[in-house]
Coordinates of C-alpha atoms in Angstrom, one line a residue:
M78 CA 33.4 1.0 22.0
A79 CA 37.2 0.9 21.3
S80 CA 39.3 -1.7 23.1
A81 CA 42.3 -0.8 25.2
N82 CA 44.6 -1.5 22.2
E83 CA 42.6 0.4 19.6
N84 CA 43.0 4.1 18.7
P85 CA 39.6 5.8 19.3
H86 CA 40.1 7.8 16.1
D87 CA 40.4 4.5 14.1
E88 CA 37.1 3.4 15.6
I89 CA 35.4 6.7 14.6
T90 CA 36.9 6.3 11.1
K91 CA 35.6 2.7 10.8
E92 CA 32.1 3.8 11.9
A93 CA 32.1 6.7 9.4
L94 CA 33.2 4.4 6.5
N95 CA 30.5 1.9 7.4
E96 CA 27.9 4.7 7.3
V97 CA 29.2 5.8 3.9
E98 CA 28.9 2.2 2.7
E99 CA 25.4 1.9 3.9
A100 CA 24.3 5.1 2.2
K101 CA 26.1 4.0 -1.0
N102 CA 24.2 0.7 -1.0
I103 CA 20.9 2.6 -0.6
I104 CA 21.7 4.8 -3.6
L105 CA 23.0 2.0 -5.8
F106 CA 20.0 -0.3 -5.2
K107 CA 21.7 -2.7 -2.8
P108 CA 19.8 -2.1 0.4
D109 CA 20.8 -5.3 2.0
G110 CA 24.1 -5.6 0.1
T111 CA 22.6 -7.5 -2.8
A112 CA 21.2 -6.0 -6.1
Y113 CA 17.6 -5.0 -5.9
G114 CA 15.6 -6.2 -8.9
D115 CA 13.3 -3.2 -9.7
R116 CA 15.6 -0.2 -9.7
H117 CA 13.4 2.1 -11.7
T118 CA 10.4 1.7 -9.3
A119 CA 12.7 2.0 -6.3
R120 CA 13.9 5.4 -7.6
A121 CA 10.6 6.6 -9.0
Q122 CA 8.2 5.9 -6.1
P123 CA 9.7 8.5 -3.7
N124 CA 9.4 11.1 -6.4
Q125 CA 5.7 10.7 -7.2
R126 CA 4.9 13.8 -5.2
L127 CA 6.8 15.8 -7.8
V128 CA 4.6 14.2 -10.6
E129 CA 1.5 15.5 -8.7
A130 CA 3.0 19.0 -8.0
F131 CA 4.9 19.6 -11.2
G132 CA 3.3 17.3 -13.8
I133 CA 6.6 15.8 -14.8
D134 CA 7.7 12.5 -16.4
N135 CA 11.5 12.3 -16.5
A136 CA 14.3 10.0 -15.5
F137 CA 13.7 10.6 -11.8
T138 CA 9.9 9.7 -11.9
S139 CA 9.5 7.2 -14.7
I140 CA 9.7 3.4 -14.7
D141 CA 9.7 3.3 -18.5
T142 CA 13.3 2.1 -19.4
D143 CA 13.1 3.4 -23.0
W144 CA 11.8 6.8 -22.0
R145 CA 14.4 7.2 -19.2
R146 CA 17.2 6.3 -21.7
M147 CA 15.9 8.8 -24.2
F148 CA 15.5 11.5 -21.6
I149 CA 19.0 11.1 -20.3
K150 CA 20.4 11.1 -23.9
D151 CA 18.5 14.3 -24.7
T152 CA 19.8 16.0 -21.5
T153 CA 23.3 14.9 -22.3
T154 CA 23.0 16.3 -25.8
K155 CA 21.8 19.7 -24.5
M156 CA 24.8 20.0 -22.1
K157 CA 27.3 19.0 -24.8
A158 CA 25.8 21.4 -27.3
A159 CA 25.8 24.3 -24.7
T160 CA 29.6 23.9 -24.5
K161 CA 30.2 22.9 -28.1
I162 CA 31.8 19.6 -27.3
Q163 CA 30.3 17.9 -30.3
E164 CA 31.5 20.7 -32.6
K165 CA 35.1 20.5 -31.5
N166 CA 36.2 16.9 -30.9
D167 CA 35.6 14.0 -28.6
E168 CA 38.6 15.0 -26.4
S169 CA 37.5 18.6 -25.9
K170 CA 36.5 19.8 -22.5
G171 CA 34.2 22.4 -24.0
D172 CA 33.9 26.0 -24.9
W173 CA 32.2 28.0 -22.2
R174 CA 32.1 31.5 -23.9
D175 CA 28.4 31.5 -24.8
L176 CA 27.4 30.4 -21.3
R177 CA 29.6 33.0 -19.8
S178 CA 28.0 35.7 -21.9
S179 CA 24.6 34.4 -21.0
A180 CA 25.4 34.6 -17.3
I181 CA 26.8 38.1 -17.6
D182 CA 23.8 39.4 -19.5
A183 CA 21.4 37.8 -17.0
L184 CA 23.1 39.4 -14.0
K185 CA 23.3 42.8 -15.8
E186 CA 19.5 42.6 -16.5
F187 CA 18.7 41.8 -12.9
L188 CA 20.9 44.5 -11.4
S189 CA 19.7 47.1 -13.9
Q190 CA 16.1 46.9 -12.5
P191 CA 15.0 50.0 -10.6
G192 CA 16.1 50.3 -6.9
D193 CA 19.4 50.3 -5.0
K194 CA 18.5 47.2 -3.0
K195 CA 18.1 43.7 -4.5
S196 CA 17.1 40.4 -3.1
L197 CA 20.0 38.0 -3.0
T198 CA 17.6 35.0 -3.4
D199 CA 15.9 36.6 -6.4
M200 CA 19.2 37.3 -8.0
A201 CA 20.5 33.8 -7.6
Q202 CA 17.2 32.3 -8.9
F203 CA 16.9 34.7 -11.8
V204 CA 20.5 34.3 -13.1
T205 CA 20.5 30.5 -12.7
L206 CA 17.1 30.1 -14.3
K207 CA 17.7 32.4 -17.2
V208 CA 21.0 30.7 -18.1
S209 CA 19.3 27.3 -17.7
L210 CA 16.4 28.2 -20.0
G211 CA 18.9 29.4 -22.6
F212 CA 20.7 26.2 -23.1
L213 CA 17.8 23.8 -22.4
F214 CA 15.3 25.2 -24.9
D215 CA 16.1 26.1 -28.5
D216 CA 13.8 29.1 -28.8
A217 CA 14.3 30.4 -25.3
A218 CA 17.0 33.0 -26.2
K219 CA 14.6 34.7 -28.6
A220 CA 11.5 34.2 -26.5
M221 CA 13.2 35.8 -23.5
K222 CA 13.6 39.1 -25.4
H223 CA 9.8 39.7 -24.8
P224 CA 9.2 42.8 -22.6
D225 CA 7.5 40.6 -19.9
S226 CA 10.2 38.0 -19.8
F227 CA 11.9 39.4 -16.7
K228 CA 8.7 39.2 -14.6
D229 CA 8.0 35.7 -16.1
I230 CA 11.4 34.4 -15.2
Q231 CA 11.2 35.8 -11.7
Y232 CA 7.8 34.3 -11.2
I233 CA 8.9 30.9 -12.5
G234 CA 11.9 30.8 -10.2
A235 CA 10.0 31.8 -7.1
K236 CA 7.0 29.6 -7.9
I237 CA 9.2 26.5 -8.4
N238 CA 10.6 27.0 -4.9
T239 CA 7.2 27.4 -3.4
I240 CA 5.7 24.4 -5.1
W241 CA 8.7 22.2 -4.1
I242 CA 8.2 23.1 -0.5
E243 CA 4.5 22.5 -0.6
S244 CA 4.9 19.3 -2.5
K245 CA 6.1 17.8 0.8
N246 CA 2.7 18.2 2.4
E247 CA 0.7 15.1 3.0
S248 CA -1.4 13.8 0.2
G249 CA -4.5 15.9 -0.4
K250 CA -2.7 19.1 0.6
R251 CA -0.2 19.3 -2.2
P252 CA -0.3 21.7 -5.1
Q253 CA -1.9 20.3 -8.3
W254 CA 0.0 21.0 -11.5
S255 CA -3.2 21.4 -13.5
D256 CA -4.2 24.4 -11.3
E257 CA -1.0 26.3 -12.0
K258 CA -2.3 28.2 -15.1
K259 CA -0.2 31.3 -14.6
L260 CA 2.9 29.2 -14.3
H261 CA 2.1 27.3 -17.5
K262 CA 1.6 30.6 -19.4
A263 CA 4.9 32.0 -18.1
L264 CA 6.8 28.8 -19.1
L265 CA 5.4 28.9 -22.6
S266 CA 6.3 32.6 -22.8
V267 CA 10.0 32.1 -22.1
T268 CA 10.5 28.8 -24.0
T269 CA 8.5 29.2 -27.2
L270 CA 7.9 31.7 -29.9
P271 CA 4.4 32.9 -30.9
P272 CA 2.8 30.9 -33.8
V273 CA 3.7 32.2 -37.2
T274 CA 0.7 33.0 -39.3
M275 CA 0.5 33.6 -43.0
P276 CA -2.6 34.5 -45.1
G277 CA -4.3 31.4 -46.3
W278 CA -2.2 29.1 -44.1
W279 CA -2.9 27.5 -40.7
A280 CA -1.0 28.9 -37.8
K281 CA 2.3 27.1 -37.4
N282 CA 3.7 26.6 -33.9
D283 CA 7.3 25.4 -33.7
A284 CA 6.9 24.5 -30.0
S285 CA 5.3 21.1 -30.6
N286 CA 7.8 19.6 -28.2
I287 CA 6.8 21.9 -25.3
D288 CA 3.6 21.6 -23.5
P289 CA 3.3 22.1 -19.7
L290 CA 0.2 19.9 -19.6
D291 CA 1.8 16.9 -21.4
P292 CA 4.0 15.1 -18.8
K293 CA 6.6 14.1 -21.4
K294 CA 6.7 17.6 -23.0
N295 CA 6.6 19.6 -19.8
P296 CA 9.6 21.9 -19.6
M297 CA 9.8 21.2 -15.9
N298 CA 11.3 17.8 -16.8
F299 CA 14.6 19.6 -17.6
L300 CA 14.2 22.7 -15.3
L301 CA 13.9 20.9 -12.0
P302 CA 17.1 19.0 -12.2
A303 CA 19.0 21.9 -13.8
Y304 CA 17.7 24.9 -11.9
E305 CA 16.1 23.8 -8.6
T306 CA 19.2 22.0 -7.4
M307 CA 21.6 24.6 -8.6
W308 CA 20.6 28.1 -7.4
R309 CA 20.8 27.3 -3.7
V310 CA 24.3 26.0 -4.0
V311 CA 25.3 29.1 -6.0
M312 CA 23.8 31.5 -3.6
R313 CA 25.5 30.0 -0.5
C314 CA 28.8 29.8 -2.3
V315 CA 28.6 33.5 -3.1
L316 CA 27.7 34.3 0.5
E317 CA 30.7 32.3 1.7
V318 CA 33.2 33.8 -0.7
L319 CA 32.1 37.5 -0.6
Y320 CA 30.4 38.1 2.7
R321 CA 31.7 35.5 5.3
N322 CA 34.9 34.1 6.7
N323 CA 38.4 35.5 7.1
P324 CA 39.1 38.5 4.8
S325 CA 42.5 37.0 3.8
D326 CA 40.9 33.8 2.8
R327 CA 38.3 35.7 0.8
V328 CA 41.0 37.4 -1.1
Q329 CA 42.5 34.1 -2.1
W330 CA 39.1 32.6 -3.2
K331 CA 38.1 35.7 -5.1
S332 CA 41.4 35.6 -6.9
V333 CA 40.8 32.1 -8.1
L334 CA 37.2 33.0 -9.2
S335 CA 38.4 36.1 -11.0
K336 CA 41.1 34.3 -12.9
Y337 CA 38.6 31.6 -13.9
F338 CA 36.0 34.1 -15.0
D339 CA 38.5 36.0 -17.2
A340 CA 39.9 32.7 -18.6
L341 CA 36.6 31.6 -19.9
K342 CA 36.8 34.3 -22.6
D343 CA 39.1 31.8 -24.3
A344 CA 37.4 29.0 -26.2
D345 CA 40.1 26.6 -25.1
A346 CA 40.3 27.6 -21.4
M347 CA 39.0 24.2 -20.2
D348 CA 41.3 22.3 -22.5
K349 CA 44.2 24.4 -21.0
G350 CA 43.2 23.2 -17.5
I351 CA 41.7 26.4 -15.9
F352 CA 39.3 24.3 -13.8
W353 CA 42.3 22.6 -12.1
E354 CA 44.8 25.5 -12.2
R355 CA 46.3 26.1 -8.8
S356 CA 46.6 29.4 -6.9
Q357 CA 49.6 30.5 -4.9
I358 CA 48.3 28.5 -1.9
G359 CA 47.4 25.5 -4.1
I360 CA 43.6 25.7 -4.3
T361 CA 41.8 25.4 -7.6
M362 CA 38.4 26.3 -8.9
I363 CA 37.2 22.8 -8.5
D364 CA 38.2 22.9 -4.8
I365 CA 35.9 25.9 -4.2
V366 CA 33.0 24.1 -6.0
K367 CA 33.6 20.9 -4.1
E368 CA 33.6 22.7 -0.8
A369 CA 30.3 24.4 -1.7
L370 CA 28.8 21.0 -2.7
R371 CA 30.2 19.4 0.5
L372 CA 28.5 21.9 2.8
Y373 CA 25.4 22.5 0.7
P374 CA 24.7 19.4 -1.4
P375 CA 22.0 20.0 -4.1
S376 CA 20.0 17.0 -2.6
R377 CA 20.4 16.6 1.1
H378 CA 18.8 13.2 1.0
I379 CA 18.5 10.5 -1.7
H380 CA 15.4 8.5 -1.3
R381 CA 14.5 4.9 -2.4
I382 CA 11.7 2.5 -1.7
Y383 CA 12.5 -1.2 -1.5
N384 CA 9.8 -3.7 -1.0
D385 CA 7.4 -0.9 0.1
K386 CA 9.9 0.3 2.8
P387 CA 11.4 3.8 2.5
Y388 CA 15.1 4.2 2.7
S389 CA 17.1 7.5 2.8
A390 CA 20.8 8.2 2.3
D391 CA 21.6 11.4 4.3
I392 CA 24.1 13.1 2.0
E393 CA 24.4 16.2 4.1
R394 CA 25.4 14.1 7.1
L395 CA 28.0 12.2 5.1
H396 CA 29.5 15.4 3.7
R397 CA 29.9 16.7 7.2
N398 CA 31.5 13.7 8.7
A399 CA 35.1 13.6 10.0
L400 CA 36.4 11.8 6.9
L401 CA 35.7 14.9 4.8
G402 CA 35.2 17.7 7.4
S403 CA 38.0 16.9 9.8
N404 CA 37.6 18.8 13.0
D405 CA 35.8 21.8 11.4
P406 CA 33.1 20.2 9.3
L407 CA 30.7 23.2 9.3
T408 CA 33.3 25.6 8.1
F409 CA 33.6 26.6 4.4
R410 CA 37.3 25.9 3.8
P411 CA 38.2 25.0 0.2
D412 CA 41.9 24.3 1.1
R413 CA 40.8 21.1 3.0
W414 CA 40.6 19.4 -0.5
L415 CA 44.4 19.7 -0.7
Q416 CA 44.6 16.9 1.9
I417 CA 41.7 14.7 0.8
G418 CA 43.2 12.0 -1.4
S419 CA 46.4 14.0 -1.4
D420 CA 48.6 11.3 -3.1
L421 CA 46.1 10.9 -5.9
R422 CA 45.8 14.7 -6.2
K423 CA 49.5 14.9 -6.8
Q424 CA 49.1 12.3 -9.6
V425 CA 46.4 14.5 -11.2
F426 CA 48.8 17.4 -11.3
N427 CA 51.5 15.1 -12.7
N428 CA 49.0 14.1 -15.5
V429 CA 49.1 10.4 -14.5
P430 CA 46.5 8.6 -16.7
G431 CA 43.3 7.7 -14.8
A432 CA 44.3 9.8 -11.7
R433 CA 41.2 12.0 -11.8
K434 CA 38.9 9.0 -11.9
K435 CA 40.8 7.4 -9.0
L436 CA 40.6 10.7 -7.0
K437 CA 36.9 10.9 -7.5
T438 CA 36.5 7.3 -6.4
E439 CA 38.5 8.0 -3.3
E440 CA 36.3 11.0 -2.5
Q441 CA 33.2 8.9 -2.9
R442 CA 34.7 6.3 -0.6
L443 CA 35.0 9.0 2.1
G444 CA 31.4 10.0 1.5
F445 CA 31.5 12.8 -1.1
M446 CA 28.6 12.2 -3.5
P447 CA 26.8 15.5 -4.3
F448 CA 25.3 14.1 -7.5
A449 CA 24.9 10.6 -6.2
F450 CA 26.7 8.2 -8.5
H451 CA 24.9 8.3 -11.9
C452 CA 24.2 11.8 -13.1
A453 CA 24.4 13.2 -16.6
A454 CA 25.8 16.5 -15.3
D455 CA 28.6 14.7 -13.5
N456 CA 30.2 12.3 -15.9
R457 CA 33.0 12.2 -18.5
E458 CA 30.7 12.6 -21.5
T459 CA 29.5 16.1 -20.3
R460 CA 32.9 16.9 -18.7
A461 CA 31.5 17.5 -15.2
F462 CA 29.0 20.1 -16.6
G463 CA 27.3 20.5 -13.2
M464 CA 30.3 21.5 -11.3
K465 CA 31.5 23.8 -14.0
M466 CA 28.1 25.5 -14.2
I467 CA 28.3 26.2 -10.5
A468 CA 31.8 27.6 -11.0
L469 CA 30.6 29.9 -13.8
L470 CA 27.6 31.2 -12.0
V471 CA 29.5 31.9 -8.8
A472 CA 32.3 33.5 -10.6
T473 CA 29.9 35.7 -12.6
L474 CA 28.0 36.8 -9.5
C475 CA 31.2 37.5 -7.5
D476 CA 32.6 39.6 -10.4
G477 CA 29.4 41.6 -10.7
L478 CA 28.9 42.2 -6.9
D479 CA 32.3 42.4 -5.4
G480 CA 33.0 46.0 -4.3
K481 CA 29.8 47.2 -5.9
W482 CA 27.1 45.7 -3.7
T483 CA 27.2 45.1 0.1
L484 CA 25.1 42.7 2.1
D485 CA 22.5 44.5 4.1
K486 CA 22.1 43.0 7.6
A487 CA 25.0 40.6 7.2
D488 CA 25.0 40.2 11.0
E489 CA 21.9 38.0 10.6
L490 CA 24.1 35.3 9.1
P491 CA 25.4 32.6 11.5
P492 CA 28.9 33.2 12.9
D493 CA 31.9 31.8 11.1
G494 CA 32.4 28.2 11.9
E495 CA 28.7 27.5 11.5
A496 CA 27.2 26.4 8.2
L497 CA 24.5 28.5 6.5
C498 CA 21.0 27.2 6.9
T499 CA 20.2 24.8 4.0
N500 CA 16.4 25.2 4.0
R501 CA 15.0 26.3 0.7
E502 CA 13.2 29.3 2.2
A503 CA 16.2 30.5 4.3
Y504 CA 17.7 33.9 3.6
G505 CA 14.8 35.1 1.5
G506 CA 15.0 38.5 3.3
L507 CA 18.7 39.1 2.7
L508 CA 19.2 42.2 0.5
L509 CA 22.2 43.5 -1.5
K510 CA 22.7 47.2 -1.2
K511 CA 24.5 49.2 -4.0
T512 CA 27.5 51.1 -2.8
S513 CA 27.5 54.8 -3.3

């Protein structure tokens, strides 16, 4: 309780900062303020349900230091290759033309299917998953030309969501990965090419590194971090930008997205600063992405187990605190980021060395940690690949839908000022209707 000489707002701020610090310590393996000895086990133990349900062995589930290091390196290489960072130079921010084309093609394929009504959830899942498959697996682009690939991708996307939800059941009632034969077949169909056979030769299969039943070769190792955490953020951002909020605000946001989408035709768009380019009212593409991640973090909770005791950092709660959300924490409002770390933001636009890193640190101090603290998709080496992928997918979907597809039963969404539901199964019944 604040004393007579204290400002109540200062007391609220102090409590909020303490809550952020506590969550930060949980995530960074310092549950009592001191370093915990066995980090890998602390991270891996809460994720063992995913091993059972998805048959995976990756950086989130393994305690093998060498394997974790190799997996992270492989993931980083895939992201850098997707944006041609290695082909250009070490200072390049990447070339997003190929990923842009992949996203456009995926959306066109989905919207070209028969019928004048489409599931919004199915669309977000399909486009996100197809783009992810394309950059994660070498043979996927060719494999996905198979006539059945559309159905396979749809099935994989929906099934991942179902299994994830059911994996939270108590032990003995969870899905068993070995039983998911249809899913194994679909995964192989969209990630590998059929064996090449020649007379007098044994069949050759180039997919020796992909096997759903081998934990280290299971394609789900890459798909879960890339796809499962992405599509829900993308879908909700599209809903906020196209179908909710004040019409004049939507015009501003759509203008930023449209300019960004068109700019990515240029191989050097990122180097020219399009991700940080300000609109007439000062907002940038990264502000829209940050606001989507603030309201709808990919992981609502980060779990650890220390000395057999479970701990949880409530990311969603932190993102909606007064430090980041002011007096309207449940409202989607990208322009709020103009005021968060405003002095450091000015330094960013004045090209002060190190300003972006300092701004990110300040945002973390206030509780913004959508990718926790150590994520291959959110570091300098991959040029914040995760945020930029969200930006690309949202921009692509908005370009393809705006003015062409309306939201059927939009009145079923919560009123403005309330956040969208973040449950994985929410809004599965929302349909897009083609305009006449």
